[in-house]
């Protein structure tokens, strides 16, 4: 027995399994011989042989007489766990409870349970989540990528998912180098276009934008903002755009809104990345004596509970529960081997403008 009470062969099996799942040992690699493992871990050959036998039984390695033991090319799972892993950037607030509820509605009806994790929109935490999930019994993965506009530095972990035959789908964003993987996205470019065009229709001409720089949604919504301005014949002014990142999202928008007021360069309308940012900007402006919508119109995105406070926030509807249901239906299709051609799940959610009291027509 080891110090943690596990049999020595089991501890060795777990170590080798971890090396395989983390990518230290790749599919097709030859494992050290029984003698080499015996010396390295100070174990008997019988103990080593027992550990390798368990790995072979579970499909992680293949033994060939006279050649040795190799990491399996397929590493297929033998049993179904009926567990689906769901990894989101956040869990407890904003749109996520309803998103997860939508997934659970479909998955529980089909006999599946959810293993829920969140990354805080950190790529390091995302990699850690994937490493942990690769060592659990899961039949599929639904994931919202962290900082999706940046290069994925842990693509090997997704490749390990492929090697294990674990299907996965992306929601609300996808890494640029993995766009061939199954995903469900909102048409964020169209959403950004709709809120900006609405302000233009109300007579606004100096429209600022507050956008998130490190995820796909932010860049797409910015693209829609630019498209609407161009259609209206208004030149794009980069000085009217505030870019922020995950790390400064709680402070920078308010600071920049205050700077606009103090510099005397307050626009007559603001398009915000989402409802949270819109509320932050509005609260800062109101503290400085700026009235909404009398002095300035503000729009959000997501139609969250934030958008329903007071006179309400003009925003874009985000069907969180529907997206969750669509994601669950798609991962079940992947588990059941349904092809792209046979899939019945829509891959794009089209935005809808929700008009409330945060905008006013300029006379």
CSV table of C-alpha atoms in Angstrom, one decimal:
chain,number,residue,atom,x,y,z
A,1,UNK,CA,0.0,0.0,0.0
A,2,UNK,CA,1.1,3.6,-0.6
A,3,UNK,CA,0.9,6.3,2.0
A,4,UNK,CA,-2.6,7.3,0.8
A,5,UNK,CA,-3.9,3.8,1.3
A,6,UNK,CA,-4.1,2.8,-2.3
A,7,UNK,CA,-2.5,-0.4,-3.7
A,8,UNK,CA,0.8,0.3,-5.4
A,9,UNK,CA,-0.3,-1.1,-8.7
A,10,UNK,CA,-3.3,1.3,-8.6
A,11,UNK,CA,-1.2,4.3,-7.9
A,12,UNK,CA,1.1,3.5,-10.8
A,13,UNK,CA,-1.9,3.0,-13.1
A,14,UNK,CA,-3.2,6.4,-12.0
A,15,UNK,CA,0.2,8.0,-12.7
A,16,UNK,CA,0.5,6.5,-16.2
A,17,UNK,CA,-3.1,7.3,-16.9
A,18,UNK,CA,-2.5,11.0,-15.9
A,19,UNK,CA,0.6,11.1,-18.2
A,20,UNK,CA,-1.5,9.8,-21.1
A,21,UNK,CA,-4.4,12.2,-20.5
A,22,UNK,CA,-2.2,15.3,-20.0
A,23,UNK,CA,-0.4,14.6,-23.3
A,24,UNK,CA,3.0,13.7,-21.6
A,25,UNK,CA,2.5,10.3,-23.3
A,26,UNK,CA,1.1,10.6,-26.8
A,27,UNK,CA,-1.0,8.1,-28.7
A,28,UNK,CA,1.3,5.6,-30.4
A,29,UNK,CA,4.2,6.3,-27.9
A,30,UNK,CA,5.9,3.2,-26.5
A,31,UNK,CA,5.8,3.1,-22.7
A,32,UNK,CA,8.9,2.2,-20.7
A,33,UNK,CA,9.5,-1.6,-20.3
A,34,UNK,CA,8.3,-3.4,-17.2
A,35,UNK,CA,12.0,-3.5,-16.0
A,36,UNK,CA,12.4,0.3,-16.6
A,37,UNK,CA,9.1,1.1,-14.7
A,38,UNK,CA,10.1,-1.3,-11.9
A,39,UNK,CA,13.4,0.6,-11.4
A,40,UNK,CA,11.9,4.1,-11.8
A,41,UNK,CA,9.1,3.5,-9.3
A,42,UNK,CA,10.9,0.9,-7.1
A,43,UNK,CA,8.1,-1.6,-7.7
A,44,UNK,CA,8.1,-5.3,-8.5
A,45,UNK,CA,7.5,-6.4,-12.1
A,46,UNK,CA,4.3,-8.1,-10.9
A,47,UNK,CA,3.0,-4.8,-9.6
A,48,UNK,CA,3.9,-3.0,-12.8
A,49,UNK,CA,2.3,-5.8,-14.9
A,50,UNK,CA,-0.9,-5.4,-12.9
A,51,UNK,CA,-1.0,-1.7,-13.5
A,52,UNK,CA,-0.4,-2.0,-17.2
A,53,UNK,CA,-3.1,-4.7,-17.3
A,54,UNK,CA,-5.7,-2.3,-15.9
A,55,UNK,CA,-4.7,0.4,-18.4
A,56,UNK,CA,-5.0,-2.1,-21.3
A,57,UNK,CA,-8.4,-3.3,-19.9
A,58,UNK,CA,-9.7,0.3,-20.0
A,59,UNK,CA,-8.3,0.9,-23.5
A,60,UNK,CA,-5.5,3.3,-22.7
A,61,UNK,CA,-2.6,1.1,-23.8
A,62,UNK,CA,-2.1,-1.9,-26.1
A,63,UNK,CA,0.4,-4.6,-25.5
A,64,UNK,CA,2.1,-6.4,-28.5
A,65,UNK,CA,4.1,-9.6,-27.9
A,66,UNK,CA,7.8,-9.0,-28.5
A,67,UNK,CA,7.4,-5.2,-29.1
A,68,UNK,CA,6.2,-3.8,-25.8
A,69,UNK,CA,3.3,-1.7,-24.6
A,70,UNK,CA,2.1,1.3,-26.5
A,71,UNK,CA,-0.3,4.2,-25.8
A,72,UNK,CA,-3.5,3.4,-27.6
A,73,UNK,CA,-4.2,5.3,-30.8
A,74,UNK,CA,-7.9,5.4,-30.0
A,75,UNK,CA,-8.0,5.4,-26.3
A,76,UNK,CA,-11.7,4.7,-26.5
A,77,UNK,CA,-13.9,4.7,-23.5
A,78,UNK,CA,-15.4,1.3,-22.7
A,79,UNK,CA,-18.4,2.4,-20.6
A,80,UNK,CA,-20.8,5.3,-20.8
A,81,UNK,CA,-20.9,7.4,-17.7
A,82,UNK,CA,-24.1,9.4,-18.5
A,83,UNK,CA,-22.2,12.5,-17.4
A,84,UNK,CA,-21.9,15.7,-19.5
A,85,UNK,CA,-19.3,18.3,-18.5
A,86,UNK,CA,-20.4,21.9,-18.8
A,87,UNK,CA,-17.6,24.6,-18.6
A,88,UNK,CA,-18.7,28.2,-18.6
A,89,UNK,CA,-16.8,31.4,-17.9
A,90,UNK,CA,-19.0,32.2,-14.9
A,91,UNK,CA,-21.8,30.3,-13.1
A,92,UNK,CA,-23.7,32.2,-10.4
A,93,UNK,CA,-24.7,35.4,-12.0
A,94,UNK,CA,-25.9,37.2,-15.1
A,95,UNK,CA,-27.1,35.0,-17.9
A,96,UNK,CA,-25.6,31.7,-16.7
A,97,UNK,CA,-28.2,30.2,-14.4
A,98,UNK,CA,-30.8,30.2,-17.1
A,99,UNK,CA,-28.3,28.9,-19.7
A,100,UNK,CA,-27.5,26.0,-17.4
A,101,UNK,CA,-31.1,25.4,-16.6
A,102,UNK,CA,-31.8,25.0,-20.3
A,103,UNK,CA,-29.1,22.4,-20.6
A,104,UNK,CA,-30.4,20.5,-17.6
A,105,UNK,CA,-33.9,20.5,-18.9
A,106,UNK,CA,-32.8,18.4,-22.0
A,107,UNK,CA,-30.0,16.4,-20.4
A,108,UNK,CA,-31.9,15.2,-17.3
A,109,UNK,CA,-34.8,14.2,-19.6
A,110,UNK,CA,-32.4,12.0,-21.5
A,111,UNK,CA,-30.9,10.4,-18.3
A,112,UNK,CA,-27.7,12.5,-18.2
A,113,UNK,CA,-26.2,14.5,-15.3
A,114,UNK,CA,-24.1,17.7,-15.4
A,115,UNK,CA,-20.6,18.1,-14.1
A,116,UNK,CA,-20.3,21.9,-13.8
A,117,UNK,CA,-17.2,24.0,-13.8
A,118,UNK,CA,-16.3,27.6,-14.4
A,119,UNK,CA,-13.1,29.3,-15.6
A,120,UNK,CA,-13.6,33.0,-14.5
A,121,UNK,CA,-12.7,33.6,-18.2
A,122,UNK,CA,-9.1,32.5,-17.5
A,123,UNK,CA,-7.3,30.4,-20.1
A,124,UNK,CA,-5.2,28.9,-17.3
A,125,UNK,CA,-8.2,27.8,-15.4
A,126,UNK,CA,-9.8,26.5,-18.6
A,127,UNK,CA,-6.8,24.3,-19.2
A,128,UNK,CA,-6.9,23.1,-15.6
A,129,UNK,CA,-10.6,22.2,-15.9
A,130,UNK,CA,-9.9,20.2,-19.1
A,131,UNK,CA,-7.1,18.4,-17.4
A,132,UNK,CA,-9.4,17.4,-14.5
A,133,UNK,CA,-12.2,16.4,-16.8
A,134,UNK,CA,-9.9,14.2,-18.9
A,135,UNK,CA,-9.4,12.1,-15.7
A,136,UNK,CA,-13.1,11.7,-15.1
A,137,UNK,CA,-15.7,9.6,-16.8
A,138,UNK,CA,-17.6,12.0,-19.1
A,139,UNK,CA,-19.5,11.3,-22.3
A,140,UNK,CA,-19.3,14.8,-23.7
A,141,UNK,CA,-18.4,18.4,-23.1
A,142,UNK,CA,-20.2,21.7,-23.6
A,143,UNK,CA,-17.7,24.6,-23.2
A,144,UNK,CA,-17.8,28.4,-23.4
A,145,UNK,CA,-14.1,29.2,-24.3
A,146,UNK,CA,-12.2,31.7,-22.2
A,147,UNK,CA,-10.9,34.8,-24.0
A,148,UNK,CA,-12.0,33.3,-27.3
A,149,UNK,CA,-10.4,36.0,-29.5
A,150,UNK,CA,-6.9,34.9,-28.3
A,151,UNK,CA,-4.9,31.9,-29.5
A,152,UNK,CA,-5.7,28.7,-27.6
A,153,UNK,CA,-2.5,27.5,-25.9
A,154,UNK,CA,-3.9,24.3,-24.7
A,155,UNK,CA,-5.2,22.8,-28.0
A,156,UNK,CA,-3.5,19.6,-27.1
A,157,UNK,CA,-6.1,19.0,-24.4
A,158,UNK,CA,-8.9,19.2,-26.9
A,159,UNK,CA,-6.9,16.8,-29.1
A,160,UNK,CA,-6.8,14.5,-26.2
A,161,UNK,CA,-10.6,14.7,-26.0
A,162,UNK,CA,-10.6,13.7,-29.7
A,163,UNK,CA,-8.3,10.8,-29.0
A,164,UNK,CA,-10.5,9.6,-26.2
A,165,UNK,CA,-13.6,9.8,-28.5
A,166,UNK,CA,-15.2,12.5,-26.2
A,167,UNK,CA,-17.3,14.9,-28.3
A,168,UNK,CA,-17.3,18.5,-27.4
A,169,UNK,CA,-19.1,21.6,-28.6
A,170,UNK,CA,-18.4,25.4,-28.1
A,171,UNK,CA,-21.0,27.9,-27.2
A,172,UNK,CA,-20.9,31.8,-27.3
A,173,UNK,CA,-17.5,31.8,-28.9
A,174,UNK,CA,-14.9,29.6,-30.6
A,175,UNK,CA,-11.1,29.8,-31.0
A,176,UNK,CA,-10.1,31.0,-34.5
A,177,UNK,CA,-8.0,27.9,-35.0
A,178,UNK,CA,-10.8,25.5,-34.1
A,179,UNK,CA,-13.7,26.8,-36.2
A,180,UNK,CA,-14.2,23.4,-37.7
A,181,UNK,CA,-15.4,22.1,-34.4
A,182,UNK,CA,-19.1,22.0,-33.6
A,183,UNK,CA,-20.4,25.3,-32.1
A,184,UNK,CA,-23.5,27.4,-31.5
A,185,UNK,CA,-23.1,31.2,-31.7
A,186,UNK,CA,-25.3,34.2,-31.6
A,187,UNK,CA,-25.0,36.5,-34.6
A,188,UNK,CA,-23.3,39.2,-32.5
A,189,UNK,CA,-22.4,41.3,-35.5
A,190,UNK,CA,-26.1,41.6,-36.3
A,191,UNK,CA,-26.8,42.4,-32.7
A,192,UNK,CA,-24.2,45.2,-32.6
A,193,UNK,CA,-25.7,46.5,-35.8
A,194,UNK,CA,-29.3,46.6,-34.5
A,195,UNK,CA,-28.6,48.6,-31.4
A,196,UNK,CA,-26.4,51.1,-33.3
A,197,UNK,CA,-28.9,51.5,-36.1
A,198,UNK,CA,-31.6,52.1,-33.6
A,199,UNK,CA,-29.7,55.0,-32.1
A,200,UNK,CA,-29.1,56.4,-35.6
A,201,UNK,CA,-32.8,56.2,-36.3
A,202,UNK,CA,-33.4,58.2,-33.2
A,203,UNK,CA,-31.2,61.0,-34.6
A,204,UNK,CA,-28.0,60.2,-32.7
A,205,UNK,CA,-24.8,61.0,-34.6
A,206,UNK,CA,-22.0,60.9,-32.0
A,207,UNK,CA,-22.2,57.3,-30.8
A,208,UNK,CA,-19.5,55.9,-28.7
A,209,UNK,CA,-18.9,52.2,-28.2
A,210,UNK,CA,-17.6,50.2,-25.2
A,211,UNK,CA,-16.4,46.7,-26.3
A,212,UNK,CA,-14.5,43.8,-24.8
A,213,UNK,CA,-11.3,43.1,-26.6
A,214,UNK,CA,-10.4,39.5,-25.6
A,215,UNK,CA,-13.5,37.6,-26.7
A,216,UNK,CA,-15.2,36.9,-30.0
A,217,UNK,CA,-18.5,38.5,-28.9
A,218,UNK,CA,-16.8,41.9,-28.3
A,219,UNK,CA,-15.1,42.0,-31.7
A,220,UNK,CA,-18.3,40.9,-33.6
A,221,UNK,CA,-20.5,43.4,-31.8
A,222,UNK,CA,-17.9,46.1,-32.6
A,223,UNK,CA,-18.1,45.0,-36.3
A,224,UNK,CA,-21.9,45.5,-36.2
A,225,UNK,CA,-21.4,49.0,-34.7
A,226,UNK,CA,-19.0,49.9,-37.4
A,227,UNK,CA,-21.3,48.6,-40.2
A,228,UNK,CA,-24.3,50.6,-39.0
A,229,UNK,CA,-22.2,53.8,-38.8
A,230,UNK,CA,-20.8,53.3,-42.3
A,231,UNK,CA,-24.3,52.7,-43.7
A,232,UNK,CA,-25.4,56.0,-42.2
A,233,UNK,CA,-22.4,57.8,-43.8
A,234,UNK,CA,-20.8,58.5,-40.4
A,235,UNK,CA,-17.0,58.1,-40.4
A,236,UNK,CA,-15.7,55.6,-37.9
A,237,UNK,CA,-13.7,57.3,-35.2
A,238,UNK,CA,-11.5,55.0,-33.1
A,239,UNK,CA,-11.3,57.7,-30.4
A,240,UNK,CA,-15.0,57.1,-29.8
A,241,UNK,CA,-14.4,53.4,-28.9
A,242,UNK,CA,-13.4,52.2,-25.5
A,243,UNK,CA,-11.8,48.7,-25.4
A,244,UNK,CA,-11.5,46.8,-22.2
A,245,UNK,CA,-10.3,43.3,-21.1
A,246,UNK,CA,-11.7,40.7,-18.7
A,247,UNK,CA,-9.3,41.9,-15.9
A,248,UNK,CA,-10.4,45.6,-16.1
A,249,UNK,CA,-14.1,45.1,-17.0
A,250,UNK,CA,-15.2,46.2,-13.5
A,251,UNK,CA,-13.4,49.5,-13.5
A,252,UNK,CA,-12.3,50.8,-16.9
A,253,UNK,CA,-15.8,51.5,-18.5
A,254,UNK,CA,-16.8,53.7,-15.6
A,255,UNK,CA,-13.4,55.5,-15.6
A,256,UNK,CA,-13.7,56.2,-19.3
A,257,UNK,CA,-17.3,57.4,-19.0
A,258,UNK,CA,-16.2,59.8,-16.3
A,259,UNK,CA,-13.3,61.0,-18.5
A,260,UNK,CA,-15.8,61.7,-21.4
A,261,UNK,CA,-17.8,64.0,-19.1
A,262,UNK,CA,-14.8,65.8,-17.6
A,263,UNK,CA,-13.2,66.3,-21.0
A,264,UNK,CA,-16.4,67.8,-22.4
A,265,UNK,CA,-16.5,65.1,-25.1
A,266,UNK,CA,-19.6,63.3,-24.0
A,267,UNK,CA,-21.3,61.6,-27.0
A,268,UNK,CA,-25.1,61.6,-27.5
A,269,UNK,CA,-25.3,57.8,-27.5
A,270,UNK,CA,-23.4,54.8,-26.2
A,271,UNK,CA,-23.5,51.2,-27.4
A,272,UNK,CA,-22.2,48.9,-24.7
A,273,UNK,CA,-20.8,45.4,-24.9
A,274,UNK,CA,-23.5,44.0,-22.5
A,275,UNK,CA,-26.0,45.0,-19.9
A,276,UNK,CA,-23.5,44.8,-17.1
A,277,UNK,CA,-21.3,47.3,-18.8
A,278,UNK,CA,-24.2,49.5,-19.7
A,279,UNK,CA,-25.4,49.7,-16.1
A,280,UNK,CA,-21.9,50.5,-14.9
A,281,UNK,CA,-21.6,53.3,-17.4
A,282,UNK,CA,-25.1,54.6,-16.6
A,283,UNK,CA,-24.5,54.7,-12.9
A,284,UNK,CA,-21.3,56.6,-13.3
A,285,UNK,CA,-22.9,59.1,-15.6
A,286,UNK,CA,-25.8,59.6,-13.3
A,287,UNK,CA,-23.4,60.3,-10.4
A,288,UNK,CA,-21.9,63.1,-12.5
A,289,UNK,CA,-25.3,64.6,-13.1
A,290,UNK,CA,-25.9,63.2,-16.6
A,291,UNK,CA,-29.5,62.2,-17.2
A,292,UNK,CA,-30.5,59.1,-19.1
A,293,UNK,CA,-32.0,59.2,-21.6
A,294,UNK,CA,-32.6,63.0,-21.5
A,295,UNK,CA,-28.9,63.8,-22.0
A,296,UNK,CA,-27.6,60.6,-23.5
A,297,UNK,CA,-29.0,57.3,-24.7
A,298,UNK,CA,-27.4,54.0,-23.7
A,299,UNK,CA,-27.9,50.5,-25.0
A,300,UNK,CA,-26.8,47.1,-23.6
A,301,UNK,CA,-26.8,43.5,-24.8
A,302,UNK,CA,-28.2,40.2,-23.4
A,303,UNK,CA,-31.6,41.3,-22.0
A,304,UNK,CA,-30.5,40.2,-18.5
A,305,UNK,CA,-32.2,41.2,-15.2
A,306,UNK,CA,-30.0,44.3,-15.3
A,307,UNK,CA,-31.9,45.5,-18.3
A,308,UNK,CA,-35.2,45.4,-16.5
A,309,UNK,CA,-34.4,47.7,-13.7
A,310,UNK,CA,-36.1,51.1,-13.4
A,311,UNK,CA,-37.2,52.4,-16.8
A,312,UNK,CA,-35.4,49.5,-18.4
A,313,UNK,CA,-32.5,49.3,-20.8
A,314,UNK,CA,-32.7,49.0,-24.6
A,315,UNK,CA,-30.8,45.8,-25.4
A,316,UNK,CA,-30.5,42.7,-27.5
A,317,UNK,CA,-32.5,39.6,-26.4
A,318,UNK,CA,-30.3,36.7,-25.5
A,319,UNK,CA,-32.4,33.5,-25.3
A,320,UNK,CA,-30.3,31.9,-22.6
A,321,UNK,CA,-32.5,29.0,-21.8
A,322,UNK,CA,-33.0,28.2,-25.5
A,323,UNK,CA,-29.2,28.3,-26.1
A,324,UNK,CA,-28.7,25.9,-23.2
A,325,UNK,CA,-31.3,23.5,-24.7
A,326,UNK,CA,-29.8,23.8,-28.2
A,327,UNK,CA,-26.3,23.0,-26.8
A,328,UNK,CA,-27.6,20.0,-24.9
A,329,UNK,CA,-29.4,18.7,-28.0
A,330,UNK,CA,-26.3,19.1,-30.1
A,331,UNK,CA,-24.0,17.3,-27.7
A,332,UNK,CA,-26.5,14.4,-27.5
A,333,UNK,CA,-26.4,14.3,-31.3
A,334,UNK,CA,-22.6,14.1,-31.2
A,335,UNK,CA,-22.7,11.3,-28.6
A,336,UNK,CA,-25.2,9.4,-30.7
A,337,UNK,CA,-23.1,9.8,-33.9
A,338,UNK,CA,-25.5,12.0,-35.8
A,339,UNK,CA,-23.7,13.6,-38.7
A,340,UNK,CA,-23.5,17.3,-39.6
A,341,UNK,CA,-25.8,16.7,-42.5
A,342,UNK,CA,-28.4,14.9,-40.3
A,343,UNK,CA,-28.3,17.4,-37.5
A,344,UNK,CA,-31.5,19.2,-36.6
A,345,UNK,CA,-30.0,21.7,-34.2
A,346,UNK,CA,-29.6,25.3,-35.4
A,347,UNK,CA,-26.1,26.7,-35.1
A,348,UNK,CA,-26.8,30.4,-35.2
A,349,UNK,CA,-29.1,32.4,-32.9
A,350,UNK,CA,-30.5,35.6,-34.5
A,351,UNK,CA,-30.7,38.7,-32.3
A,352,UNK,CA,-33.8,40.7,-31.5
A,353,UNK,CA,-33.9,44.3,-30.4
A,354,UNK,CA,-35.7,45.0,-27.1
A,355,UNK,CA,-36.6,48.7,-26.8
A,356,UNK,CA,-37.0,50.2,-23.3
A,357,UNK,CA,-36.5,53.5,-21.6
A,358,UNK,CA,-32.7,54.2,-21.8
A,359,UNK,CA,-32.9,55.8,-25.3
A,360,UNK,CA,-34.6,59.0,-26.5
A,361,UNK,CA,-35.2,60.5,-29.9
A,362,UNK,CA,-33.2,63.6,-30.6
A,363,UNK,CA,-35.5,66.4,-31.9
